[in-house]
Amino acid sequence: MSRKLLLEHINVPGIHTLDVYRQKGGYRSVEKALKTLTPDEVVEEVKKSGLRGRGGAGFPTGMKWSFLAKPDGVARYLVCNADESEPGTFKDRYLMTHIPHALIEGMIVSSFALGAKTSFIYVRGEMMPQIRILERAIAEAKNAGFLGKNILGSGYDLELYVQPGGGAYICGEETALLESLEGKRGNPRIKPPFPAIAGLYGCPTVVNNVESIAAVVPIINDGGDEYAKVGIGRSTGTKLISASGNLVRPGVYEIELGLPVEEFIYSDEWCGGIANGKRLKATVAGGSSVPVLPANLSLKLANGEPRLMSYESLSEGGFATGTMMGSGGFIAFDEDQCMVRNTWNFSRFYHHESCGQCSPCREGTGWMEKVLHRIEYGHGKMSDIDLLVDVAKKIEGNTICPLGDAAAWPVASAIRHFRDEFEWHVKNPQLSLDTNYGLANYAEPIAKAVSTEN
Amino acid sequence: MLKVEEQQPVQFSSALVEKFEEIVKRYPEGKQKSALLPILHEVQAELGWLSPNAMDKVAEYLRIAPIEVYEVASFYSMYFLKPQGKYVLEVCRTGPCCLVGAEKLMGHIEKSLGVKENEVTPDGLFSWRGVECLAACGYGPVLQIGPEYTFYENLNEQKVDDLIQDLRKK
């Protein structure tokens, strides 16, 4: 049985309430931090834990905290990024739904460490039920003296608010999130200055993912050194993996980092194998933005060793034979799935979600979507495949925020590993047409329109 | 129809204005524009959509220019800038949900309701649209219905038919 640090009590009835949460040891880290540690000591424990940001970038959390500017007389903010919208990723929604106090407890300890007197949890607007759950939990915590003035007699004050988003994937990018929190369109800011220097309202700000903040609780309870003993190498601790696609048991799992990918997919403790007795064709390990891998490279490294669920093992071989941990959004594709159709679907997502600020992303994502669409619907040309690679290359690295990269990588990697499937679609246009699913105006007219463009 | 609705004056209820005041208190002095997104959600929940008149009233309340409200309302996908059906069925159409049948389900909804995406049924009860990832990929296909954004998970054609029937009876 794998060790659980975040979801140990997830199945306890009533764990979403303060009383039951406290019976299971909840809010010990707040007592410990506020009564026995200084803010710098809390930061030190998080550094020792080796915790890496769980939202996708994997940057060391303690180091990010230590960059925070602390000028006198200027407010500092902690903002939790709960704008979970990456296709394949639904772990934060699960955590907030079932064990909201784990996030609130983490917010209090983290805010104390950073010297924030007001903190926000920015939740994607579609998660209205989760927003209500968090608001109820915050009210409970405040009534019990864990929020508000002079928390537990420590002299530390903190107000915590939930902010709903408006439905825009780009607001998961930290500077776009801050713009949105200021009541504007979610256009990413040019960095520098980084939020640690000039973030919310121009004040020093840290933005962390839900899972990163929740992980601060076990780190303070047991100490950073203990946390660092879990996991493998520089991938310390546990990770929430949201598994979807053609699996027997999709869902959210907490794994110790270092678990072999093969075990995660096929073991009865985890996903239980591929649904309907099919074979695995491909995986996306860390949310739709990371490169897709064919089955053989999903399970084994290029040298034949087992691939592990860790930051290092998943990225082994660079993008030629590897991928990324990302947000832990694990998608499995069975042998019947069409990689062209899937790549088109992801491309449409990034086109739809591009904020439109940078030309390569605004225009490039649209072109990729259109070209993929015409290949999928039987209007493609062989030269379209290299055209896609070319457009992807011209987006990557040429935008203010990483959405451009996120749009380019799925296309480039799908062609790298499944080029024959793209060629098959071009060579067999009549066979590509049977995937219209009876949607009269959904897709086919667009294909006809673009097929005449050049 | 849109023009007629646009011309109707908008009066926010006192309960709604109380909610506005509660929201504005969260932010530092002078940063009341931060309340814009939450306030637009509240207005839409009460009125069903964001008419130009309603947005102008929000601008007036927050002491910002109307264009600052329009540009925000048109950027985010959750805000409706024209009248919708009483129930808006929003089906996730992104990769993981499509792997387990979301596109077929959208075809079924189109057939069942007899209207195309983003159109309203003649009785004014329903409209539907495909939306991007709803962060429930392991339980797909999924759809949500505002203003509470209730989720319906692991859907199939029968479950959607039952849901539509239940909503008709409400």
PDB file of N, CA and C in Angstrom, chain B residues 37-109:
ATOM      1  N   LEU B  37     -15.556  40.343 -11.539  1.00  0.00           N
ATOM      2  CA  LEU B  37     -15.955  38.990 -11.956  1.00  0.00           C
ATOM      3  C   LEU B  37     -17.012  38.389 -11.027  1.00  0.00           C
ATOM      4  N   PRO B  38     -16.788  38.424  -9.704  1.00  0.00           N
ATOM      5  CA  PRO B  38     -17.837  37.877  -8.825  1.00  0.00           C
ATOM      6  C   PRO B  38     -19.180  38.592  -8.985  1.00  0.00           C
ATOM      7  N   ILE B  39     -19.149  39.908  -9.171  1.00  0.00           N
ATOM      8  CA  ILE B  39     -20.411  40.644  -9.311  1.00  0.00           C
ATOM      9  C   ILE B  39     -21.123  40.263 -10.613  1.00  0.00           C
ATOM     10  N   LEU B  40     -20.363  40.095 -11.683  1.00  0.00           N
ATOM     11  CA  LEU B  40     -20.996  39.679 -12.944  1.00  0.00           C
ATOM     12  C   LEU B  40     -21.647  38.303 -12.805  1.00  0.00           C
ATOM     13  N   HIS B  41     -21.007  37.408 -12.035  1.00  0.00           N
ATOM     14  CA  HIS B  41     -21.641  36.096 -11.781  1.00  0.00           C
ATOM     15  C   HIS B  41     -22.982  36.274 -11.061  1.00  0.00           C
ATOM     16  N   GLU B  42     -22.998  37.161 -10.073  1.00  0.00           N
ATOM     17  CA  GLU B  42     -24.234  37.378  -9.303  1.00  0.00           C
ATOM     18  C   GLU B  42     -25.336  37.958 -10.192  1.00  0.00           C
ATOM     19  N   VAL B  43     -24.958  38.919 -11.034  1.00  0.00           N
ATOM     20  CA  VAL B  43     -25.946  39.554 -11.918  1.00  0.00           C
ATOM     21  C   VAL B  43     -26.503  38.530 -12.903  1.00  0.00           C
ATOM     22  N   GLN B  44     -25.615  37.724 -13.467  1.00  0.00           N
ATOM     23  CA  GLN B  44     -26.069  36.719 -14.437  1.00  0.00           C
ATOM     24  C   GLN B  44     -26.979  35.683 -13.772  1.00  0.00           C
ATOM     25  N   ALA B  45     -26.644  35.319 -12.532  1.00  0.00           N
ATOM     26  CA  ALA B  45     -27.475  34.331 -11.818  1.00  0.00           C
ATOM     27  C   ALA B  45     -28.890  34.890 -11.627  1.00  0.00           C
ATOM     28  N   GLU B  46     -28.979  36.215 -11.415  1.00  0.00           N
ATOM     29  CA  GLU B  46     -30.304  36.807 -11.179  1.00  0.00           C
ATOM     30  C   GLU B  46     -31.052  37.088 -12.482  1.00  0.00           C
ATOM     31  N   LEU B  47     -30.338  37.582 -13.501  1.00  0.00           N
ATOM     32  CA  LEU B  47     -31.022  38.020 -14.730  1.00  0.00           C
ATOM     33  C   LEU B  47     -30.950  37.013 -15.877  1.00  0.00           C
ATOM     34  N   GLY B  48     -30.080  36.024 -15.765  1.00  0.00           N
ATOM     35  CA  GLY B  48     -29.978  35.005 -16.811  1.00  0.00           C
ATOM     36  C   GLY B  48     -28.933  35.321 -17.864  1.00  0.00           C
ATOM     37  N   TRP B  49     -28.627  36.585 -18.060  1.00  0.00           N
ATOM     38  CA  TRP B  49     -27.584  36.985 -19.013  1.00  0.00           C
ATOM     39  C   TRP B  49     -27.142  38.410 -18.676  1.00  0.00           C
ATOM     40  N   LEU B  50     -26.113  38.893 -19.379  1.00  0.00           N
ATOM     41  CA  LEU B  50     -25.593  40.238 -19.093  1.00  0.00           C
ATOM     42  C   LEU B  50     -25.958  41.169 -20.243  1.00  0.00           C
ATOM     43  N   SER B  51     -27.030  41.918 -20.060  1.00  0.00           N
ATOM     44  CA  SER B  51     -27.425  42.877 -21.092  1.00  0.00           C
ATOM     45  C   SER B  51     -26.533  44.110 -20.973  1.00  0.00           C
ATOM     46  N   PRO B  52     -26.419  44.902 -22.055  1.00  0.00           N
ATOM     47  CA  PRO B  52     -25.627  46.140 -21.968  1.00  0.00           C
ATOM     48  C   PRO B  52     -26.082  47.037 -20.805  1.00  0.00           C
ATOM     49  N   ASN B  53     -27.394  47.105 -20.597  1.00  0.00           N
ATOM     50  CA  ASN B  53     -27.892  47.935 -19.494  1.00  0.00           C
ATOM     51  C   ASN B  53     -27.405  47.423 -18.139  1.00  0.00           C
ATOM     52  N   ALA B  54     -27.416  46.098 -17.990  1.00  0.00           N
ATOM     53  CA  ALA B  54     -26.961  45.517 -16.720  1.00  0.00           C
ATOM     54  C   ALA B  54     -25.479  45.794 -16.517  1.00  0.00           C
ATOM     55  N   MET B  55     -24.708  45.692 -17.594  1.00  0.00           N
ATOM     56  CA  MET B  55     -23.259  45.944 -17.480  1.00  0.00           C
ATOM     57  C   MET B  55     -22.987  47.412 -17.158  1.00  0.00           C
ATOM     58  N   ASP B  56     -23.784  48.297 -17.744  1.00  0.00           N
ATOM     59  CA  ASP B  56     -23.630  49.731 -17.441  1.00  0.00           C
ATOM     60  C   ASP B  56     -23.888  49.999 -15.958  1.00  0.00           C
ATOM     61  N   LYS B  57     -24.905  49.308 -15.428  1.00  0.00           N
ATOM     62  CA  LYS B  57     -25.231  49.505 -14.009  1.00  0.00           C
ATOM     63  C   LYS B  57     -24.097  48.995 -13.114  1.00  0.00           C
ATOM     64  N   VAL B  58     -23.467  47.881 -13.529  1.00  0.00           N
ATOM     65  CA  VAL B  58     -22.328  47.350 -12.761  1.00  0.00           C
ATOM     66  C   VAL B  58     -21.174  48.360 -12.789  1.00  0.00           C
ATOM     67  N   ALA B  59     -20.934  48.932 -13.978  1.00  0.00           N
ATOM     68  CA  ALA B  59     -19.861  49.927 -14.114  1.00  0.00           C
ATOM     69  C   ALA B  59     -20.117  51.108 -13.186  1.00  0.00           C
ATOM     70  N   GLU B  60     -21.363  51.526 -13.166  1.00  0.00           N
ATOM     71  CA  GLU B  60     -21.749  52.666 -12.315  1.00  0.00           C
ATOM     72  C   GLU B  60     -21.498  52.325 -10.838  1.00  0.00           C
ATOM     73  N   TYR B  61     -21.905  51.105 -10.467  1.00  0.00           N
ATOM     74  CA  TYR B  61     -21.745  50.700  -9.069  1.00  0.00           C
ATOM     75  C   TYR B  61     -20.271  50.653  -8.670  1.00  0.00           C
ATOM     76  N   LEU B  62     -19.422  50.113  -9.568  1.00  0.00           N
ATOM     77  CA  LEU B  62     -17.993  49.961  -9.233  1.00  0.00           C
ATOM     78  C   LEU B  62     -17.176  51.224  -9.542  1.00  0.00           C
ATOM     79  N   ARG B  63     -17.820  52.244 -10.052  1.00  0.00           N
ATOM     80  CA  ARG B  63     -17.157  53.505 -10.419  1.00  0.00           C
ATOM     81  C   ARG B  63     -16.010  53.258 -11.413  1.00  0.00           C
ATOM     82  N   ILE B  64     -16.315  52.453 -12.447  1.00  0.00           N
ATOM     83  CA  ILE B  64     -15.363  52.233 -13.539  1.00  0.00           C
ATOM     84  C   ILE B  64     -16.088  52.500 -14.853  1.00  0.00           C
ATOM     85  N   ALA B  65     -15.313  52.604 -15.944  1.00  0.00           N
ATOM     86  CA  ALA B  65     -15.932  52.902 -17.247  1.00  0.00           C
ATOM     87  C   ALA B  65     -16.683  51.674 -17.763  1.00  0.00           C
ATOM     88  N   PRO B  66     -17.818  51.882 -18.452  1.00  0.00           N
ATOM     89  CA  PRO B  66     -18.556  50.731 -18.997  1.00  0.00           C
ATOM     90  C   PRO B  66     -17.691  49.809 -19.854  1.00  0.00           C
ATOM     91  N   ILE B  67     -16.754  50.387 -20.610  1.00  0.00           N
ATOM     92  CA  ILE B  67     -15.907  49.547 -21.482  1.00  0.00           C
ATOM     93  C   ILE B  67     -15.091  48.541 -20.670  1.00  0.00           C
ATOM     94  N   GLU B  68     -14.749  48.909 -19.438  1.00  0.00           N
ATOM     95  CA  GLU B  68     -13.982  47.979 -18.587  1.00  0.00           C
ATOM     96  C   GLU B  68     -14.823  46.753 -18.232  1.00  0.00           C
ATOM     97  N   VAL B  69     -16.122  46.934 -18.168  1.00  0.00           N
ATOM     98  CA  VAL B  69     -17.005  45.789 -17.901  1.00  0.00           C
ATOM     99  C   VAL B  69     -17.200  44.976 -19.175  1.00  0.00           C
ATOM    100  N   TYR B  70     -17.436  45.667 -20.303  1.00  0.00           N
ATOM    101  CA  TYR B  70     -17.667  44.942 -21.562  1.00  0.00           C
ATOM    102  C   TYR B  70     -16.461  44.064 -21.916  1.00  0.00           C
ATOM    103  N   GLU B  71     -15.257  44.650 -21.765  1.00  0.00           N
ATOM    104  CA  GLU B  71     -14.074  43.890 -22.213  1.00  0.00           C
ATOM    105  C   GLU B  71     -13.849  42.661 -21.336  1.00  0.00           C
ATOM    106  N   VAL B  72     -14.221  42.732 -20.081  1.00  0.00           N
ATOM    107  CA  VAL B  72     -14.099  41.571 -19.205  1.00  0.00           C
ATOM    108  C   VAL B  72     -15.195  40.552 -19.524  1.00  0.00           C
ATOM    109  N   ALA B  73     -16.430  41.030 -19.637  1.00  0.00           N
ATOM    110  CA  ALA B  73     -17.554  40.114 -19.881  1.00  0.00           C
ATOM    111  C   ALA B  73     -17.382  39.364 -21.201  1.00  0.00           C
ATOM    112  N   SER B  74     -16.768  40.012 -22.194  1.00  0.00           N
ATOM    113  CA  SER B  74     -16.620  39.347 -23.493  1.00  0.00           C
ATOM    114  C   SER B  74     -15.393  38.444 -23.545  1.00  0.00           C
ATOM    115  N   PHE B  75     -14.498  38.566 -22.589  1.00  0.00           N
ATOM    116  CA  PHE B  75     -13.271  37.751 -22.587  1.00  0.00           C
ATOM    117  C   PHE B  75     -13.514  36.365 -22.009  1.00  0.00           C
ATOM    118  N   TYR B  76     -14.316  36.296 -20.959  1.00  0.00           N
ATOM    119  CA  TYR B  76     -14.500  35.032 -20.236  1.00  0.00           C
ATOM    120  C   TYR B  76     -15.693  34.261 -20.792  1.00  0.00           C
ATOM    121  N   SER B  77     -15.529  32.932 -20.842  1.00  0.00           N
ATOM    122  CA  SER B  77     -16.549  32.128 -21.532  1.00  0.00           C
ATOM    123  C   SER B  77     -17.818  31.921 -20.716  1.00  0.00           C
ATOM    124  N   MET B  78     -17.803  32.230 -19.428  1.00  0.00           N
ATOM    125  CA  MET B  78     -18.986  31.940 -18.613  1.00  0.00           C
ATOM    126  C   MET B  78     -20.081  32.997 -18.705  1.00  0.00           C
ATOM    127  N   TYR B  79     -19.721  34.163 -19.229  1.00  0.00           N
ATOM    128  CA  TYR B  79     -20.710  35.239 -19.246  1.00  0.00           C
ATOM    129  C   TYR B  79     -21.497  35.228 -20.558  1.00  0.00           C
ATOM    130  N   PHE B  80     -22.819  35.278 -20.447  1.00  0.00           N
ATOM    131  CA  PHE B  80     -23.682  35.254 -21.629  1.00  0.00           C
ATOM    132  C   PHE B  80     -24.030  36.683 -22.027  1.00  0.00           C
ATOM    133  N   LEU B  81     -23.695  37.032 -23.272  1.00  0.00           N
ATOM    134  CA  LEU B  81     -23.966  38.390 -23.741  1.00  0.00           C
ATOM    135  C   LEU B  81     -25.252  38.464 -24.556  1.00  0.00           C
ATOM    136  N   LYS B  82     -25.944  37.350 -24.653  1.00  0.00           N
ATOM    137  CA  LYS B  82     -27.290  37.385 -25.240  1.00  0.00           C
ATOM    138  C   LYS B  82     -28.171  36.380 -24.484  1.00  0.00           C
ATOM    139  N   PRO B  83     -29.486  36.544 -24.582  1.00  0.00           N
ATOM    140  CA  PRO B  83     -30.378  35.676 -23.801  1.00  0.00           C
ATOM    141  C   PRO B  83     -30.181  34.196 -24.146  1.00  0.00           C
ATOM    142  N   GLN B  84     -30.297  33.370 -23.134  1.00  0.00           N
ATOM    143  CA  GLN B  84     -30.132  31.923 -23.293  1.00  0.00           C
ATOM    144  C   GLN B  84     -31.432  31.236 -22.903  1.00  0.00           C
ATOM    145  N   GLY B  85     -31.457  29.911 -23.080  1.00  0.00           N
ATOM    146  CA  GLY B  85     -32.566  29.135 -22.536  1.00  0.00           C
ATOM    147  C   GLY B  85     -32.508  29.198 -21.020  1.00  0.00           C
ATOM    148  N   LYS B  86     -33.631  28.850 -20.383  1.00  0.00           N
ATOM    149  CA  LYS B  86     -33.637  28.846 -18.919  1.00  0.00           C
ATOM    150  C   LYS B  86     -32.565  27.888 -18.389  1.00  0.00           C
ATOM    151  N   TYR B  87     -32.439  26.750 -19.079  1.00  0.00           N
ATOM    152  CA  TYR B  87     -31.386  25.796 -18.727  1.00  0.00           C
ATOM    153  C   TYR B  87     -30.374  25.735 -19.861  1.00  0.00           C
ATOM    154  N   VAL B  88     -29.126  26.037 -19.550  1.00  0.00           N
ATOM    155  CA  VAL B  88     -28.076  25.951 -20.561  1.00  0.00           C
ATOM    156  C   VAL B  88     -27.269  24.687 -20.277  1.00  0.00           C
ATOM    157  N   LEU B  89     -27.372  23.721 -21.174  1.00  0.00           N
ATOM    158  CA  LEU B  89     -26.619  22.477 -21.006  1.00  0.00           C
ATOM    159  C   LEU B  89     -25.229  22.680 -21.605  1.00  0.00           C
ATOM    160  N   GLU B  90     -24.225  22.670 -20.779  1.00  0.00           N
ATOM    161  CA  GLU B  90     -22.861  22.876 -21.265  1.00  0.00           C
ATOM    162  C   GLU B  90     -22.114  21.541 -21.185  1.00  0.00           C
ATOM    163  N   VAL B  91     -21.829  20.991 -22.357  1.00  0.00           N
ATOM    164  CA  VAL B  91     -21.209  19.666 -22.429  1.00  0.00           C
ATOM    165  C   VAL B  91     -19.707  19.822 -22.644  1.00  0.00           C
ATOM    166  N   CYS B  92     -18.915  19.114 -21.847  1.00  0.00           N
ATOM    167  CA  CYS B  92     -17.461  19.178 -22.038  1.00  0.00           C
ATOM    168  C   CYS B  92     -17.121  18.460 -23.336  1.00  0.00           C
ATOM    169  N   ARG B  93     -16.388  19.152 -24.220  1.00  0.00           N
ATOM    170  CA  ARG B  93     -16.074  18.572 -25.535  1.00  0.00           C
ATOM    171  C   ARG B  93     -14.564  18.380 -25.700  1.00  0.00           C
ATOM    172  N   THR B  94     -13.826  18.356 -24.594  1.00  0.00           N
ATOM    173  CA  THR B  94     -12.366  18.265 -24.694  1.00  0.00           C
ATOM    174  C   THR B  94     -11.915  16.800 -24.660  1.00  0.00           C
ATOM    175  N   GLY B  95     -10.662  16.570 -25.070  1.00  0.00           N
ATOM    176  CA  GLY B  95     -10.074  15.250 -25.293  1.00  0.00           C
ATOM    177  C   GLY B  95     -10.552  14.117 -24.400  1.00  0.00           C
ATOM    178  N   PRO B  96     -10.262  14.164 -23.090  1.00  0.00           N
ATOM    179  CA  PRO B  96     -10.599  13.005 -22.252  1.00  0.00           C
ATOM    180  C   PRO B  96     -12.086  12.658 -22.278  1.00  0.00           C
ATOM    181  N   CYS B  97     -12.971  13.652 -22.324  1.00  0.00           N
ATOM    182  CA  CYS B  97     -14.405  13.352 -22.391  1.00  0.00           C
ATOM    183  C   CYS B  97     -14.759  12.753 -23.746  1.00  0.00           C
ATOM    184  N   CYS B  98     -14.081  13.213 -24.823  1.00  0.00           N
ATOM    185  CA  CYS B  98     -14.358  12.667 -26.147  1.00  0.00           C
ATOM    186  C   CYS B  98     -13.899  11.216 -26.252  1.00  0.00           C
ATOM    187  N   LEU B  99     -12.849  10.856 -25.495  1.00  0.00           N
ATOM    188  CA  LEU B  99     -12.396   9.464 -25.507  1.00  0.00           C
ATOM    189  C   LEU B  99     -13.490   8.527 -25.007  1.00  0.00           C
ATOM    190  N   VAL B 100     -14.391   9.054 -24.190  1.00  0.00           N
ATOM    191  CA  VAL B 100     -15.454   8.207 -23.635  1.00  0.00           C
ATOM    192  C   VAL B 100     -16.847   8.636 -24.129  1.00  0.00           C
ATOM    193  N   GLY B 101     -16.890   9.302 -25.294  1.00  0.00           N
ATOM    194  CA  GLY B 101     -18.183   9.460 -25.971  1.00  0.00           C
ATOM    195  C   GLY B 101     -18.850  10.821 -25.935  1.00  0.00           C
ATOM    196  N   ALA B 102     -18.133  11.905 -25.592  1.00  0.00           N
ATOM    197  CA  ALA B 102     -18.769  13.222 -25.479  1.00  0.00           C
ATOM    198  C   ALA B 102     -19.333  13.731 -26.808  1.00  0.00           C
ATOM    199  N   GLU B 103     -18.606  13.474 -27.906  1.00  0.00           N
ATOM    200  CA  GLU B 103     -19.077  14.002 -29.194  1.00  0.00           C
ATOM    201  C   GLU B 103     -20.390  13.346 -29.616  1.00  0.00           C
ATOM    202  N   LYS B 104     -20.468  12.035 -29.398  1.00  0.00           N
ATOM    203  CA  LYS B 104     -21.715  11.322 -29.726  1.00  0.00           C
ATOM    204  C   LYS B 104     -22.864  11.886 -28.900  1.00  0.00           C
ATOM    205  N   LEU B 105     -22.563  12.177 -27.651  1.00  0.00           N
ATOM    206  CA  LEU B 105     -23.584  12.708 -26.748  1.00  0.00           C
ATOM    207  C   LEU B 105     -24.065  14.082 -27.208  1.00  0.00           C
ATOM    208  N   MET B 106     -23.137  14.897 -27.714  1.00  0.00           N
ATOM    209  CA  MET B 106     -23.528  16.220 -28.213  1.00  0.00           C
ATOM    210  C   MET B 106     -24.455  16.078 -29.418  1.00  0.00           C
ATOM    211  N   GLY B 107     -24.154  15.102 -30.265  1.00  0.00           N
ATOM    212  CA  GLY B 107     -25.031  14.826 -31.404  1.00  0.00           C
ATOM    213  C   GLY B 107     -26.427  14.442 -30.933  1.00  0.00           C
ATOM    214  N   HIS B 108     -26.470  13.655 -29.863  1.00  0.00           N
ATOM    215  CA  HIS B 108     -27.754  13.205 -29.316  1.00  0.00           C
ATOM    216  C   HIS B 108     -28.541  14.388 -28.737  1.00  0.00           C
ATOM    217  N   ILE B 109     -27.850  15.276 -28.038  1.00  0.00           N
ATOM    218  CA  ILE B 109     -28.524  16.444 -27.442  1.00  0.00           C
ATOM    219  C   ILE B 109     -29.085  17.341 -28.544  1.00  0.00           C
TER     220      ILE B 109
END
